[in-house]
Amino acid sequence: MAREVRVSAGGAYDLGYHVVWCPKYRRPVLTGPIAARCDELI
C-alpha cells in the first residue's frame, strides 16, 4: 500500500498513525482467540 504525500502552498505532509498497546501493570490482556483475531485484523 502506497502512502500519499499531500502538497499545498504551505508545504508537504504525510499523515499516518501508530498504535501503542500498553496495559496497566504489563500483564497479558489479549490472549487466546481474541489475540488471534487481532493479529488477523492488524
Backbone atoms as SQL, in Angstrom:
CREATE TABLE atoms (id INTEGER PRIMARY KEY, chain TEXT, resi INTEGER, resn TEXT, atom TEXT, x REAL, y REAL, z REAL);
INSERT INTO atoms VALUES
  (1, 'A', 1, 'MET', 'N', 0.839, -1.169, 0.000),
  (2, 'A', 1, 'MET', 'CA', 0.000, 0.000, 0.000),
  (3, 'A', 1, 'MET', 'C', 0.894, 1.245, 0.000),
  (4, 'A', 2, 'ALA', 'N', 0.691, 2.109, -0.972),
  (5, 'A', 2, 'ALA', 'CA', 1.489, 3.329, -1.079),
  (6, 'A', 2, 'ALA', 'C', 0.850, 4.426, -0.236),
  (7, 'A', 3, 'ARG', 'N', 1.667, 5.167, 0.442),
  (8, 'A', 3, 'ARG', 'CA', 1.168, 6.290, 1.235),
  (9, 'A', 3, 'ARG', 'C', 1.177, 7.531, 0.369),
  (10, 'A', 4, 'GLU', 'N', 0.219, 8.393, 0.596),
  (11, 'A', 4, 'GLU', 'CA', 0.054, 9.596, -0.206),
  (12, 'A', 4, 'GLU', 'C', 0.659, 10.796, 0.514),
  (13, 'A', 5, 'VAL', 'N', 1.495, 11.521, -0.188),
  (14, 'A', 5, 'VAL', 'CA', 2.055, 12.761, 0.339),
  (15, 'A', 5, 'VAL', 'C', 1.240, 13.901, -0.250),
  (16, 'A', 6, 'ARG', 'N', 0.658, 14.706, 0.598),
  (17, 'A', 6, 'ARG', 'CA', -0.173, 15.829, 0.142),
  (18, 'A', 6, 'ARG', 'C', 0.679, 17.091, 0.078),
  (19, 'A', 7, 'VAL', 'N', 0.498, 17.814, -0.991),
  (20, 'A', 7, 'VAL', 'CA', 1.277, 19.037, -1.209),
  (21, 'A', 7, 'VAL', 'C', 0.311, 20.205, -1.337),
  (22, 'A', 8, 'SER', 'N', 0.606, 21.282, -0.634),
  (23, 'A', 8, 'SER', 'CA', -0.186, 22.506, -0.729),
  (24, 'A', 8, 'SER', 'C', 0.759, 23.700, -0.754),
  (25, 'A', 9, 'ALA', 'N', 0.192, 24.881, -0.815),
  (26, 'A', 9, 'ALA', 'CA', 1.018, 26.091, -0.839),
  (27, 'A', 9, 'ALA', 'C', 1.835, 26.241, 0.443),
  (28, 'A', 10, 'GLY', 'N', 1.331, 25.691, 1.557),
  (29, 'A', 10, 'GLY', 'CA', 2.014, 25.826, 2.839),
  (30, 'A', 10, 'GLY', 'C', 3.075, 24.776, 3.084),
  (31, 'A', 11, 'GLY', 'N', 3.157, 23.739, 2.263),
  (32, 'A', 11, 'GLY', 'CA', 4.164, 22.704, 2.446),
  (33, 'A', 11, 'GLY', 'C', 3.630, 21.341, 2.053),
  (34, 'A', 12, 'ALA', 'N', 4.382, 20.313, 2.392),
  (35, 'A', 12, 'ALA', 'CA', 4.001, 18.939, 2.093),
  (36, 'A', 12, 'ALA', 'C', 3.892, 18.179, 3.407),
  (37, 'A', 13, 'TYR', 'N', 2.949, 17.253, 3.465),
  (38, 'A', 13, 'TYR', 'CA', 2.803, 16.474, 4.686),
  (39, 'A', 13, 'TYR', 'C', 2.298, 15.071, 4.380),
  (40, 'A', 14, 'ASP', 'N', 2.591, 14.174, 5.263),
  (41, 'A', 14, 'ASP', 'CA', 2.211, 12.763, 5.144),
  (42, 'A', 14, 'ASP', 'C', 1.689, 12.337, 6.506),
  (43, 'A', 15, 'LEU', 'N', 0.389, 12.158, 6.625),
  (44, 'A', 15, 'LEU', 'CA', -0.203, 11.783, 7.901),
  (45, 'A', 15, 'LEU', 'C', -0.329, 10.262, 7.991),
  (46, 'A', 16, 'GLY', 'N', 0.085, 9.720, 9.093),
  (47, 'A', 16, 'GLY', 'CA', -0.040, 8.298, 9.352),
  (48, 'A', 16, 'GLY', 'C', -0.484, 8.105, 10.783),
  (49, 'A', 17, 'TYR', 'N', -0.584, 6.862, 11.202),
  (50, 'A', 17, 'TYR', 'CA', -0.951, 6.606, 12.590),
  (51, 'A', 17, 'TYR', 'C', -0.136, 5.454, 13.145),
  (52, 'A', 18, 'HIS', 'N', -0.016, 5.450, 14.440),
  (53, 'A', 18, 'HIS', 'CA', 0.771, 4.445, 15.145),
  (54, 'A', 18, 'HIS', 'C', -0.022, 4.040, 16.375),
  (55, 'A', 19, 'VAL', 'N', -0.194, 2.742, 16.560),
  (56, 'A', 19, 'VAL', 'CA', -0.966, 2.247, 17.695),
  (57, 'A', 19, 'VAL', 'C', -0.011, 1.661, 18.727),
  (58, 'A', 20, 'VAL', 'N', -0.158, 2.090, 19.961),
  (59, 'A', 20, 'VAL', 'CA', 0.668, 1.576, 21.053),
  (60, 'A', 20, 'VAL', 'C', -0.254, 0.937, 22.087),
  (61, 'A', 21, 'TRP', 'N', 0.023, -0.294, 22.434),
  (62, 'A', 21, 'TRP', 'CA', -0.794, -1.026, 23.402),
  (63, 'A', 21, 'TRP', 'C', 0.066, -1.246, 24.633),
  (64, 'A', 22, 'CYS', 'N', -0.282, -0.622, 25.738),
  (65, 'A', 22, 'CYS', 'CA', 0.467, -0.776, 26.976),
  (66, 'A', 22, 'CYS', 'C', -0.517, -0.902, 28.130),
  (67, 'A', 23, 'PRO', 'N', -0.954, -2.132, 28.441),
  (68, 'A', 23, 'PRO', 'CA', -1.912, -2.300, 29.534),
  (69, 'A', 23, 'PRO', 'C', -1.271, -2.018, 30.888),
  (70, 'A', 24, 'LYS', 'N', -2.095, -1.686, 31.846),
  (71, 'A', 24, 'LYS', 'CA', -1.614, -1.394, 33.186),
  (72, 'A', 24, 'LYS', 'C', -0.924, -2.631, 33.762),
  (73, 'A', 25, 'TYR', 'N', 0.183, -2.447, 34.386),
  (74, 'A', 25, 'TYR', 'CA', 0.998, -3.484, 35.026),
  (75, 'A', 25, 'TYR', 'C', 1.579, -4.480, 34.034),
  (76, 'A', 26, 'ARG', 'N', 1.464, -4.207, 32.717),
  (77, 'A', 26, 'ARG', 'CA', 2.056, -5.037, 31.662),
  (78, 'A', 26, 'ARG', 'C', 1.655, -6.508, 31.743),
  (79, 'A', 27, 'ARG', 'N', 0.479, -6.785, 32.217),
  (80, 'A', 27, 'ARG', 'CA', 0.002, -8.167, 32.251),
  (81, 'A', 27, 'ARG', 'C', -0.632, -8.521, 30.906),
  (82, 'A', 28, 'PRO', 'N', -0.634, -9.802, 30.528),
  (83, 'A', 28, 'PRO', 'CA', -1.232, -10.186, 29.246),
  (84, 'A', 28, 'PRO', 'C', -2.741, -9.945, 29.249),
  (85, 'A', 29, 'VAL', 'N', -3.213, -9.195, 28.281),
  (86, 'A', 29, 'VAL', 'CA', -4.625, -8.867, 28.186),
  (87, 'A', 29, 'VAL', 'C', -5.251, -9.576, 26.995),
  (88, 'A', 30, 'LEU', 'N', -4.603, -9.469, 25.847),
  (89, 'A', 30, 'LEU', 'CA', -5.121, -10.114, 24.644),
  (90, 'A', 30, 'LEU', 'C', -4.520, -11.507, 24.535),
  (91, 'A', 31, 'THR', 'N', -5.294, -12.511, 24.856),
  (92, 'A', 31, 'THR', 'CA', -4.828, -13.892, 24.794),
  (93, 'A', 31, 'THR', 'C', -5.865, -14.760, 24.099),
  (94, 'A', 32, 'GLY', 'N', -5.441, -15.943, 23.676),
  (95, 'A', 32, 'GLY', 'CA', -6.365, -16.905, 23.080),
  (96, 'A', 32, 'GLY', 'C', -6.941, -16.448, 21.757),
  (97, 'A', 33, 'PRO', 'N', -8.225, -16.742, 21.523),
  (98, 'A', 33, 'PRO', 'CA', -8.841, -16.419, 20.232),
  (99, 'A', 33, 'PRO', 'C', -8.944, -14.919, 19.967),
  (100, 'A', 34, 'ILE', 'N', -9.007, -14.119, 21.012),
  (101, 'A', 34, 'ILE', 'CA', -9.068, -12.658, 20.822),
  (102, 'A', 34, 'ILE', 'C', -7.740, -12.166, 20.255),
  (103, 'A', 35, 'ALA', 'N', -6.636, -12.680, 20.749),
  (104, 'A', 35, 'ALA', 'CA', -5.320, -12.298, 20.236),
  (105, 'A', 35, 'ALA', 'C', -5.166, -12.723, 18.780),
  (106, 'A', 36, 'ALA', 'N', -5.635, -13.926, 18.453),
  (107, 'A', 36, 'ALA', 'CA', -5.546, -14.411, 17.070),
  (108, 'A', 36, 'ALA', 'C', -6.338, -13.519, 16.121),
  (109, 'A', 37, 'ARG', 'N', -7.528, -13.121, 16.539),
  (110, 'A', 37, 'ARG', 'CA', -8.362, -12.263, 15.687),
  (111, 'A', 37, 'ARG', 'C', -7.746, -10.884, 15.511),
  (112, 'A', 38, 'CYS', 'N', -7.150, -10.320, 16.557),
  (113, 'A', 38, 'CYS', 'CA', -6.477, -9.031, 16.444),
  (114, 'A', 38, 'CYS', 'C', -5.312, -9.119, 15.471),
  (115, 'A', 39, 'ASP', 'N', -4.567, -10.222, 15.506),
  (116, 'A', 39, 'ASP', 'CA', -3.461, -10.422, 14.551),
  (117, 'A', 39, 'ASP', 'C', -3.982, -10.433, 13.122),
  (118, 'A', 40, 'GLU', 'N', -5.115, -11.074, 12.886),
  (119, 'A', 40, 'GLU', 'CA', -5.704, -11.113, 11.554),
  (120, 'A', 40, 'GLU', 'C', -6.080, -9.709, 11.082),
  (121, 'A', 41, 'LEU', 'N', -6.681, -8.936, 11.965),
  (122, 'A', 41, 'LEU', 'CA', -7.135, -7.603, 11.589),
  (123, 'A', 41, 'LEU', 'C', -5.984, -6.638, 11.338),
  (124, 'A', 42, 'ILE', 'N', -4.944, -6.767, 12.134),
  (125, 'A', 42, 'ILE', 'CA', -3.808, -5.854, 12.016),
  (126, 'A', 42, 'ILE', 'C', -2.914, -6.313, 10.888);
